[in-house]
Amino acid sequence: MPQPAELTEPAGSAELYSAIEETTRVVGAPCRRDTVGPILTAYEDVIAQSVISFRVQTGTSDAGDLDCRFTLLPKDIDPYAVALSNGLTPNTDHPVCSLLEEVHRKFPVDCYGIDFGAVGGFKKAWSFFRPDSLQSATELAALPSMPTGVSENLGLFDRYGMTDTVSVVGFDYAKRSVNLYFTGASAESFEPRGIQAILRECGLPEPSEELLRFGEQAFAIYVTLSWDSPKIERVTYSVNTPDPMALPVRIDPRIEQLVKDAPIGSAGHRYVYGVTATPKGEYHKIQKYYQWQTRVEKMLAADAG
């Protein structure tokens, strides 16, 4: 399939909608203008300066959606407040709705990001820390709205050199969960025995041989927690790559379609591939960058998909 010409200028909302629509067609997902349009309008002022990426995944409730991520929203913009004021997400009293503000008040947030689905609408926000100012899971655990699972798992984080290496906090408003990204974990955490030990401590199934091979190439680990249980719900290993087809994993057809046939923007061939361990087994995800900003190469090493 011939690919559209590369994007050489920052995307506006019309150009971006066209790219989203084309990408959904490539991966076989719907594209709802009445869902995507209001989101692009709400964040229109930051589209040109954002890093933009598209993501698909397998084996979960989101497998039929195409997610779009904006990264680099300025730190003086509260992405959740924008979503609320534009009616993109409901206002509730759940702790996930107050956590971003608490993180922003206590920690040196460098910039934000958001995720939305072409079908599912606004889903997540992200707080990014500078790569030279990684934060402590111990201090994050003390926030009033943080799930107790963070404090319950501080021992695990300590054992694998993860505690003081938090680079990103993710807030999933749709699923009411939190992600903590660790980009400086010990080398053992990426070795087969370390991966097996971490998943065992989390009460997750034994990793596949595929995950063990993949983990040796990973640069980051992130965990997912909720307010429903102190247990870590999911553990994800992420790899930065210019060629996902060369990774030691079986590539799902939708992922292959995104890699080979989706529109190419100013980012060229940049991807983050993730393998996630869950109580029900493993699934895969890929993030394809569409619009890039060279000034943030180091910071976006933490943008783990």
mmCIF file of C-alpha atoms in Angstrom:
data_model
loop_
_atom_site.group_PDB
_atom_site.id
_atom_site.type_symbol
_atom_site.label_atom_id
_atom_site.label_comp_id
_atom_site.label_asym_id
_atom_site.label_seq_id
_atom_site.Cartn_x
_atom_site.Cartn_y
_atom_site.Cartn_z
ATOM 1 C CA MET A 1 0.000 0.000 0.000
ATOM 2 C CA PRO A 2 1.522 3.390 -0.923
ATOM 3 C CA GLN A 3 2.158 5.618 2.064
ATOM 4 C CA PRO A 4 1.260 9.317 2.238
ATOM 5 C CA ALA A 5 4.032 11.832 1.891
ATOM 6 C CA GLU A 6 6.017 12.508 5.040
ATOM 7 C CA LEU A 7 4.902 15.323 7.306
ATOM 8 C CA THR A 8 7.443 18.147 7.197
ATOM 9 C CA GLU A 9 5.501 20.832 9.082
ATOM 10 C CA PRO A 10 3.769 20.452 12.479
ATOM 11 C CA ALA A 11 0.292 19.013 12.148
ATOM 12 C CA GLY A 12 -2.835 21.074 12.637
ATOM 13 C CA SER A 13 -6.115 19.554 13.777
ATOM 14 C CA ALA A 14 -7.372 18.912 10.221
ATOM 15 C CA GLU A 15 -4.146 17.228 9.122
ATOM 16 C CA LEU A 16 -4.019 15.199 12.312
ATOM 17 C CA TYR A 17 -7.599 14.028 11.961
ATOM 18 C CA SER A 18 -6.807 12.836 8.451
ATOM 19 C CA ALA A 19 -3.783 10.914 9.753
ATOM 20 C CA ILE A 20 -5.859 9.340 12.539
ATOM 21 C CA GLU A 21 -8.591 8.397 10.097
ATOM 22 C CA GLU A 22 -6.072 6.820 7.703
ATOM 23 C CA THR A 23 -4.360 4.935 10.520
ATOM 24 C CA THR A 24 -7.624 3.517 11.846
ATOM 25 C CA ARG A 25 -8.408 2.299 8.343
ATOM 26 C CA VAL A 26 -5.016 0.597 8.119
ATOM 27 C CA VAL A 27 -5.446 -1.268 11.427
ATOM 28 C CA GLY A 28 -9.150 -2.011 10.956
ATOM 29 C CA ALA A 29 -10.467 0.187 13.763
ATOM 30 C CA PRO A 30 -13.437 2.582 13.595
ATOM 31 C CA CYS A 31 -12.868 6.335 13.621
ATOM 32 C CA ARG A 32 -15.616 8.404 15.199
ATOM 33 C CA ARG A 33 -15.459 12.052 14.189
ATOM 34 C CA ASP A 34 -17.821 13.015 16.997
ATOM 35 C CA THR A 35 -15.350 11.456 19.454
ATOM 36 C CA VAL A 36 -12.038 12.604 17.971
ATOM 37 C CA GLY A 37 -13.101 16.060 16.757
ATOM 38 C CA PRO A 38 -13.910 17.576 20.184
ATOM 39 C CA ILE A 39 -10.601 16.303 21.598
ATOM 40 C CA LEU A 40 -8.579 17.864 18.786
ATOM 41 C CA THR A 41 -10.496 21.094 19.287
ATOM 42 C CA ALA A 42 -9.908 21.094 23.055
ATOM 43 C CA TYR A 43 -6.131 20.643 22.649
ATOM 44 C CA GLU A 44 -5.767 22.464 19.324
ATOM 45 C CA ASP A 45 -3.342 25.051 20.700
ATOM 46 C CA VAL A 46 -0.762 22.404 21.626
ATOM 47 C CA ILE A 47 -0.948 20.080 18.604
ATOM 48 C CA ALA A 48 1.850 21.785 16.655
ATOM 49 C CA GLN A 49 4.310 21.649 19.572
ATOM 50 C CA SER A 50 3.469 18.107 20.714
ATOM 51 C CA VAL A 51 5.106 14.794 20.046
ATOM 52 C CA ILE A 52 2.272 12.691 18.583
ATOM 53 C CA SER A 53 2.078 8.923 18.392
ATOM 54 C CA PHE A 54 -0.423 6.195 17.547
ATOM 55 C CA ARG A 55 -0.804 2.924 19.424
ATOM 56 C CA VAL A 56 -2.496 -0.447 19.011
ATOM 57 C CA GLN A 57 -2.465 -3.467 21.264
ATOM 58 C CA THR A 58 -3.615 -7.056 21.395
ATOM 59 C CA GLY A 59 -5.591 -9.229 23.755
ATOM 60 C CA THR A 60 -7.425 -6.638 25.878
ATOM 61 C CA SER A 61 -10.615 -4.623 25.885
ATOM 62 C CA ASP A 62 -8.781 -1.858 23.963
ATOM 63 C CA ALA A 63 -7.633 -4.171 21.180
ATOM 64 C CA GLY A 64 -10.185 -2.799 18.699
ATOM 65 C CA ASP A 65 -9.270 0.857 19.245
ATOM 66 C CA LEU A 66 -6.523 3.125 17.939
ATOM 67 C CA ASP A 67 -5.033 5.310 20.649
ATOM 68 C CA CYS A 68 -3.421 8.662 19.957
ATOM 69 C CA ARG A 69 -0.982 10.299 22.384
ATOM 70 C CA PHE A 70 0.076 13.932 22.671
ATOM 71 C CA THR A 71 3.268 14.409 24.690
ATOM 72 C CA LEU A 72 4.905 17.700 25.704
ATOM 73 C CA LEU A 73 1.833 19.592 26.832
ATOM 74 C CA PRO A 74 3.357 22.534 28.770
ATOM 75 C CA LYS A 75 3.476 22.161 32.551
ATOM 76 C CA ASP A 76 1.249 25.219 32.999
ATOM 77 C CA ILE A 77 -1.599 23.327 31.272
ATOM 78 C CA ASP A 78 -3.557 20.832 33.375
ATOM 79 C CA PRO A 79 -4.603 18.223 30.781
ATOM 80 C CA TYR A 80 -7.263 16.718 33.025
ATOM 81 C CA ALA A 81 -8.804 20.149 33.715
ATOM 82 C CA VAL A 82 -8.942 20.767 29.947
ATOM 83 C CA ALA A 83 -10.724 17.438 29.466
ATOM 84 C CA LEU A 84 -13.211 18.244 32.233
ATOM 85 C CA SER A 85 -13.972 21.751 30.998
ATOM 86 C CA ASN A 86 -14.632 20.435 27.500
ATOM 87 C CA GLY A 87 -16.875 17.605 28.613
ATOM 88 C CA LEU A 88 -14.431 14.915 27.467
ATOM 89 C CA THR A 89 -14.507 12.981 30.757
ATOM 90 C CA PRO A 90 -16.963 12.868 33.664
ATOM 91 C CA ASN A 91 -16.229 14.651 36.930
ATOM 92 C CA THR A 92 -16.263 12.174 39.813
ATOM 93 C CA ASP A 93 -14.944 11.995 43.366
ATOM 94 C CA HIS A 94 -12.723 8.987 42.628
ATOM 95 C CA PRO A 95 -9.102 9.442 43.845
ATOM 96 C CA VAL A 96 -7.737 9.120 40.296
ATOM 97 C CA CYS A 97 -9.356 12.475 39.548
ATOM 98 C CA SER A 98 -7.324 14.335 42.194
ATOM 99 C CA LEU A 99 -4.001 12.526 41.837
ATOM 100 C CA LEU A 100 -2.559 14.535 38.935
ATOM 101 C CA GLU A 101 -3.008 17.789 40.848
ATOM 102 C CA GLU A 102 -1.273 16.271 43.884
ATOM 103 C CA VAL A 103 1.662 15.111 41.772
ATOM 104 C CA HIS A 104 1.940 18.538 40.188
ATOM 105 C CA ARG A 105 1.909 20.325 43.567
ATOM 106 C CA LYS A 106 4.585 18.134 45.154
ATOM 107 C CA PHE A 107 6.919 17.162 42.311
ATOM 108 C CA PRO A 108 8.846 18.996 39.549
ATOM 109 C CA VAL A 109 6.687 17.994 36.591
ATOM 110 C CA ASP A 110 8.405 18.894 33.316
ATOM 111 C CA CYS A 111 5.466 18.378 30.947
ATOM 112 C CA TYR A 112 2.273 16.397 30.423
ATOM 113 C CA GLY A 113 0.725 14.033 27.938
ATOM 114 C CA ILE A 114 -2.736 12.707 27.109
ATOM 115 C CA ASP A 115 -4.099 9.563 25.482
ATOM 116 C CA PHE A 116 -7.386 9.227 23.651
ATOM 117 C CA GLY A 117 -8.968 6.552 21.519
ATOM 118 C CA ALA A 118 -10.529 6.996 18.100
ATOM 119 C CA VAL A 119 -13.425 5.030 19.604
ATOM 120 C CA GLY A 120 -12.974 5.295 23.365
ATOM 121 C CA GLY A 121 -12.326 9.038 23.588
ATOM 122 C CA PHE A 122 -10.262 10.669 26.352
ATOM 123 C CA LYS A 123 -8.594 8.017 28.512
ATOM 124 C CA LYS A 124 -5.377 9.045 30.233
ATOM 125 C CA ALA A 125 -3.046 11.822 31.281
ATOM 126 C CA TRP A 126 0.677 11.630 32.017
ATOM 127 C CA SER A 127 3.109 13.601 34.174
ATOM 128 C CA PHE A 128 6.709 13.493 32.938
ATOM 129 C CA PHE A 129 9.767 14.245 35.058
ATOM 130 C CA ARG A 130 13.063 15.389 33.603
ATOM 131 C CA PRO A 131 15.562 12.538 33.007
ATOM 132 C CA ASP A 132 17.997 14.286 35.394
ATOM 133 C CA SER A 133 15.271 14.579 38.066
ATOM 134 C CA LEU A 134 13.754 11.129 38.496
ATOM 135 C CA GLN A 135 11.452 10.798 41.478
ATOM 136 C CA SER A 136 10.989 8.447 44.406
ATOM 137 C CA ALA A 137 8.211 5.867 44.610
ATOM 138 C CA THR A 138 8.430 6.272 48.387
ATOM 139 C CA GLU A 139 7.499 9.947 48.171
ATOM 140 C CA LEU A 140 4.818 9.280 45.569
ATOM 141 C CA ALA A 141 3.306 6.625 47.852
ATOM 142 C CA ALA A 142 2.714 9.313 50.493
ATOM 143 C CA LEU A 143 0.301 11.291 48.301
ATOM 144 C CA PRO A 144 -3.232 11.172 49.750
ATOM 145 C CA SER A 145 -4.855 9.892 46.544
ATOM 146 C CA MET A 146 -2.176 7.368 45.530
ATOM 147 C CA PRO A 147 -3.276 3.704 45.621
ATOM 148 C CA THR A 148 -2.031 1.903 48.730
ATOM 149 C CA GLY A 149 -0.460 -0.669 46.412
ATOM 150 C CA VAL A 150 2.454 1.701 45.819
ATOM 151 C CA SER A 151 3.448 1.663 49.496
ATOM 152 C CA GLU A 152 2.671 -2.068 49.732
ATOM 153 C CA ASN A 153 5.197 -2.768 46.969
ATOM 154 C CA LEU A 154 8.030 -0.474 48.046
ATOM 155 C CA GLY A 155 10.006 -3.536 49.168
ATOM 156 C CA LEU A 156 9.842 -4.977 45.664
ATOM 157 C CA PHE A 157 10.873 -1.655 44.129
ATOM 158 C CA ASP A 158 13.829 -1.482 46.539
ATOM 159 C CA ARG A 159 14.991 -5.020 45.775
ATOM 160 C CA TYR A 160 15.268 -4.285 42.052
ATOM 161 C CA GLY A 161 16.744 -0.793 42.217
ATOM 162 C CA MET A 162 13.536 0.843 41.010
ATOM 163 C CA THR A 163 12.494 3.053 43.935
ATOM 164 C CA ASP A 164 14.249 6.282 42.989
ATOM 165 C CA THR A 165 13.873 5.971 39.203
ATOM 166 C CA VAL A 166 10.257 7.001 38.533
ATOM 167 C CA SER A 167 10.215 8.920 35.251
ATOM 168 C CA VAL A 168 6.479 9.099 34.481
ATOM 169 C CA VAL A 169 3.190 8.800 36.340
ATOM 170 C CA GLY A 170 0.176 7.805 34.254
ATOM 171 C CA PHE A 171 -3.438 8.411 35.263
ATOM 172 C CA ASP A 172 -5.993 6.156 33.572
ATOM 173 C CA TYR A 173 -9.359 7.854 34.111
ATOM 174 C CA ALA A 174 -11.262 5.306 32.055
ATOM 175 C CA LYS A 175 -9.977 2.261 33.963
ATOM 176 C CA ARG A 176 -9.266 4.041 37.262
ATOM 177 C CA SER A 177 -5.694 2.900 37.560
ATOM 178 C CA VAL A 178 -2.187 4.370 37.812
ATOM 179 C CA ASN A 179 1.041 3.563 35.975
ATOM 180 C CA LEU A 180 4.505 4.131 37.421
ATOM 181 C CA TYR A 181 7.365 4.057 34.889
ATOM 182 C CA PHE A 182 10.865 3.101 36.027
ATOM 183 C CA THR A 183 13.735 3.899 33.668
ATOM 184 C CA GLY A 184 16.706 3.153 35.905
ATOM 185 C CA ALA A 185 15.951 -0.255 37.352
ATOM 186 C CA SER A 186 18.829 -2.639 38.070
ATOM 187 C CA ALA A 187 20.299 -4.707 35.255
ATOM 188 C CA GLU A 188 18.970 -7.802 37.038
ATOM 189 C CA SER A 189 15.404 -6.574 36.416
ATOM 190 C CA PHE A 190 15.852 -7.126 32.687
ATOM 191 C CA GLU A 191 17.561 -10.512 32.920
ATOM 192 C CA PRO A 192 15.493 -13.702 32.685
ATOM 193 C CA ARG A 193 15.916 -14.595 36.365
ATOM 194 C CA GLY A 194 15.010 -11.063 37.406
ATOM 195 C CA ILE A 195 11.910 -10.976 35.203
ATOM 196 C CA GLN A 196 10.801 -14.329 36.614
ATOM 197 C CA ALA A 197 11.361 -13.139 40.183
ATOM 198 C CA ILE A 198 9.502 -9.842 39.704
ATOM 199 C CA LEU A 199 6.470 -11.485 38.123
ATOM 200 C CA ARG A 200 6.457 -14.189 40.800
ATOM 201 C CA GLU A 201 6.475 -11.572 43.570
ATOM 202 C CA CYS A 202 3.574 -9.804 41.853
ATOM 203 C CA GLY A 203 1.597 -13.051 41.751
ATOM 204 C CA LEU A 204 1.617 -13.048 37.947
ATOM 205 C CA PRO A 205 2.053 -16.121 35.709
ATOM 206 C CA GLU A 206 5.499 -17.342 34.746
ATOM 207 C CA PRO A 207 6.831 -15.284 31.806
ATOM 208 C CA SER A 208 6.922 -16.797 28.352
ATOM 209 C CA GLU A 209 10.267 -17.492 26.701
ATOM 210 C CA GLU A 210 9.319 -14.668 24.332
ATOM 211 C CA LEU A 211 9.061 -12.176 27.198
ATOM 212 C CA LEU A 212 12.341 -13.367 28.691
ATOM 213 C CA ARG A 213 14.168 -12.758 25.405
ATOM 214 C CA PHE A 214 12.379 -9.461 24.830
ATOM 215 C CA GLY A 215 13.079 -8.189 28.349
ATOM 216 C CA GLU A 216 16.822 -8.364 27.784
ATOM 217 C CA GLN A 217 16.446 -5.568 25.209
ATOM 218 C CA ALA A 218 14.113 -3.407 27.311
ATOM 219 C CA PHE A 219 14.955 0.056 28.617
ATOM 220 C CA ALA A 220 12.024 0.530 31.006
ATOM 221 C CA ILE A 221 9.599 -1.304 33.259
ATOM 222 C CA TYR A 222 6.228 0.011 34.263
ATOM 223 C CA VAL A 223 3.626 -1.281 36.672
ATOM 224 C CA THR A 224 -0.119 -0.774 36.829
ATOM 225 C CA LEU A 225 -1.995 -0.446 40.117
ATOM 226 C CA SER A 226 -5.563 0.388 41.065
ATOM 227 C CA TRP A 227 -7.515 1.256 44.196
ATOM 228 C CA ASP A 228 -9.264 -2.130 44.196
ATOM 229 C CA SER A 229 -6.307 -4.194 45.430
ATOM 230 C CA PRO A 230 -2.786 -3.643 46.812
ATOM 231 C CA LYS A 231 -1.417 -6.027 44.189
ATOM 232 C CA ILE A 232 0.398 -4.924 41.050
ATOM 233 C CA GLU A 233 -2.064 -5.693 38.264
ATOM 234 C CA ARG A 234 0.290 -5.638 35.282
ATOM 235 C CA VAL A 235 4.002 -5.390 34.553
ATOM 236 C CA THR A 236 5.191 -4.109 31.171
ATOM 237 C CA TYR A 237 8.635 -4.207 29.588
ATOM 238 C CA SER A 238 9.303 -1.679 26.816
ATOM 239 C CA VAL A 239 11.846 -1.533 23.998
ATOM 240 C CA ASN A 240 12.756 1.470 21.835
ATOM 241 C CA THR A 241 13.330 0.345 18.256
ATOM 242 C CA PRO A 242 13.486 1.630 14.673
ATOM 243 C CA ASP A 243 12.511 -1.849 13.407
ATOM 244 C CA PRO A 244 9.836 -3.701 15.408
ATOM 245 C CA MET A 245 9.829 -6.531 12.882
ATOM 246 C CA ALA A 246 13.335 -7.484 14.052
ATOM 247 C CA LEU A 247 12.325 -7.968 17.707
ATOM 248 C CA PRO A 248 12.252 -11.508 19.159
ATOM 249 C CA VAL A 249 8.445 -11.606 19.276
ATOM 250 C CA ARG A 250 5.622 -12.868 17.092
ATOM 251 C CA ILE A 251 4.124 -9.796 15.455
ATOM 252 C CA ASP A 252 0.326 -9.545 15.465
ATOM 253 C CA PRO A 253 -1.174 -8.655 12.050
ATOM 254 C CA ARG A 254 -2.604 -5.337 13.353
ATOM 255 C CA ILE A 255 0.787 -4.358 14.717
ATOM 256 C CA GLU A 256 2.418 -5.270 11.425
ATOM 257 C CA GLN A 257 -0.147 -3.179 9.554
ATOM 258 C CA LEU A 258 0.580 -0.160 11.753
ATOM 259 C CA VAL A 259 4.317 -0.543 11.175
ATOM 260 C CA LYS A 260 4.160 -1.077 7.425
ATOM 261 C CA ASP A 261 1.159 0.894 6.195
ATOM 262 C CA ALA A 262 0.306 3.724 8.609
ATOM 263 C CA PRO A 263 1.102 7.318 7.556
ATOM 264 C CA ILE A 264 4.675 8.440 8.112
ATOM 265 C CA GLY A 265 5.056 11.808 9.757
ATOM 266 C CA SER A 266 8.042 13.866 10.839
ATOM 267 C CA ALA A 267 9.050 11.164 13.348
ATOM 268 C CA GLY A 268 10.117 8.755 10.616
ATOM 269 C CA HIS A 269 10.640 5.228 11.915
ATOM 270 C CA ARG A 270 10.468 5.460 15.699
ATOM 271 C CA TYR A 271 8.608 2.933 17.819
ATOM 272 C CA VAL A 272 8.186 1.728 21.382
ATOM 273 C CA TYR A 273 7.151 -1.924 21.657
ATOM 274 C CA GLY A 274 5.810 -3.338 24.927
ATOM 275 C CA VAL A 275 5.013 -6.778 26.294
ATOM 276 C CA THR A 276 2.662 -6.808 29.282
ATOM 277 C CA ALA A 277 2.263 -9.592 31.836
ATOM 278 C CA THR A 278 -1.205 -9.885 33.394
ATOM 279 C CA PRO A 279 -3.030 -12.503 35.513
ATOM 280 C CA LYS A 280 -4.686 -13.734 32.305
ATOM 281 C CA GLY A 281 -1.540 -13.914 30.221
ATOM 282 C CA GLU A 282 0.593 -11.612 28.088
ATOM 283 C CA TYR A 283 -0.348 -9.102 25.440
ATOM 284 C CA HIS A 284 1.616 -6.825 23.124
ATOM 285 C CA LYS A 285 1.400 -3.140 22.248
ATOM 286 C CA ILE A 286 3.221 -0.814 19.912
ATOM 287 C CA GLN A 287 3.515 2.955 19.828
ATOM 288 C CA LYS A 288 4.396 4.487 16.457
ATOM 289 C CA TYR A 289 5.581 8.079 16.563
ATOM 290 C CA TYR A 290 4.033 10.379 13.984
ATOM 291 C CA GLN A 291 5.202 13.891 14.894
ATOM 292 C CA TRP A 292 8.561 14.400 16.572
ATOM 293 C CA GLN A 293 10.344 17.186 18.447
ATOM 294 C CA THR A 294 14.131 16.806 18.521
ATOM 295 C CA ARG A 295 14.509 18.950 21.640
ATOM 296 C CA VAL A 296 13.154 16.161 23.819
ATOM 297 C CA GLU A 297 15.159 13.109 22.768
ATOM 298 C CA LYS A 298 16.291 12.291 26.328
ATOM 299 C CA MET A 299 13.013 13.058 28.037
ATOM 300 C CA LEU A 300 11.024 10.841 25.707
ATOM 301 C CA ALA A 301 13.233 7.888 26.486
ATOM 302 C CA ALA A 302 10.648 7.520 29.260
ATOM 303 C CA ASP A 303 7.667 7.556 26.910
ATOM 304 C CA ALA A 304 7.137 3.851 27.313
ATOM 305 C CA GLY A 305 3.956 3.173 25.484
#
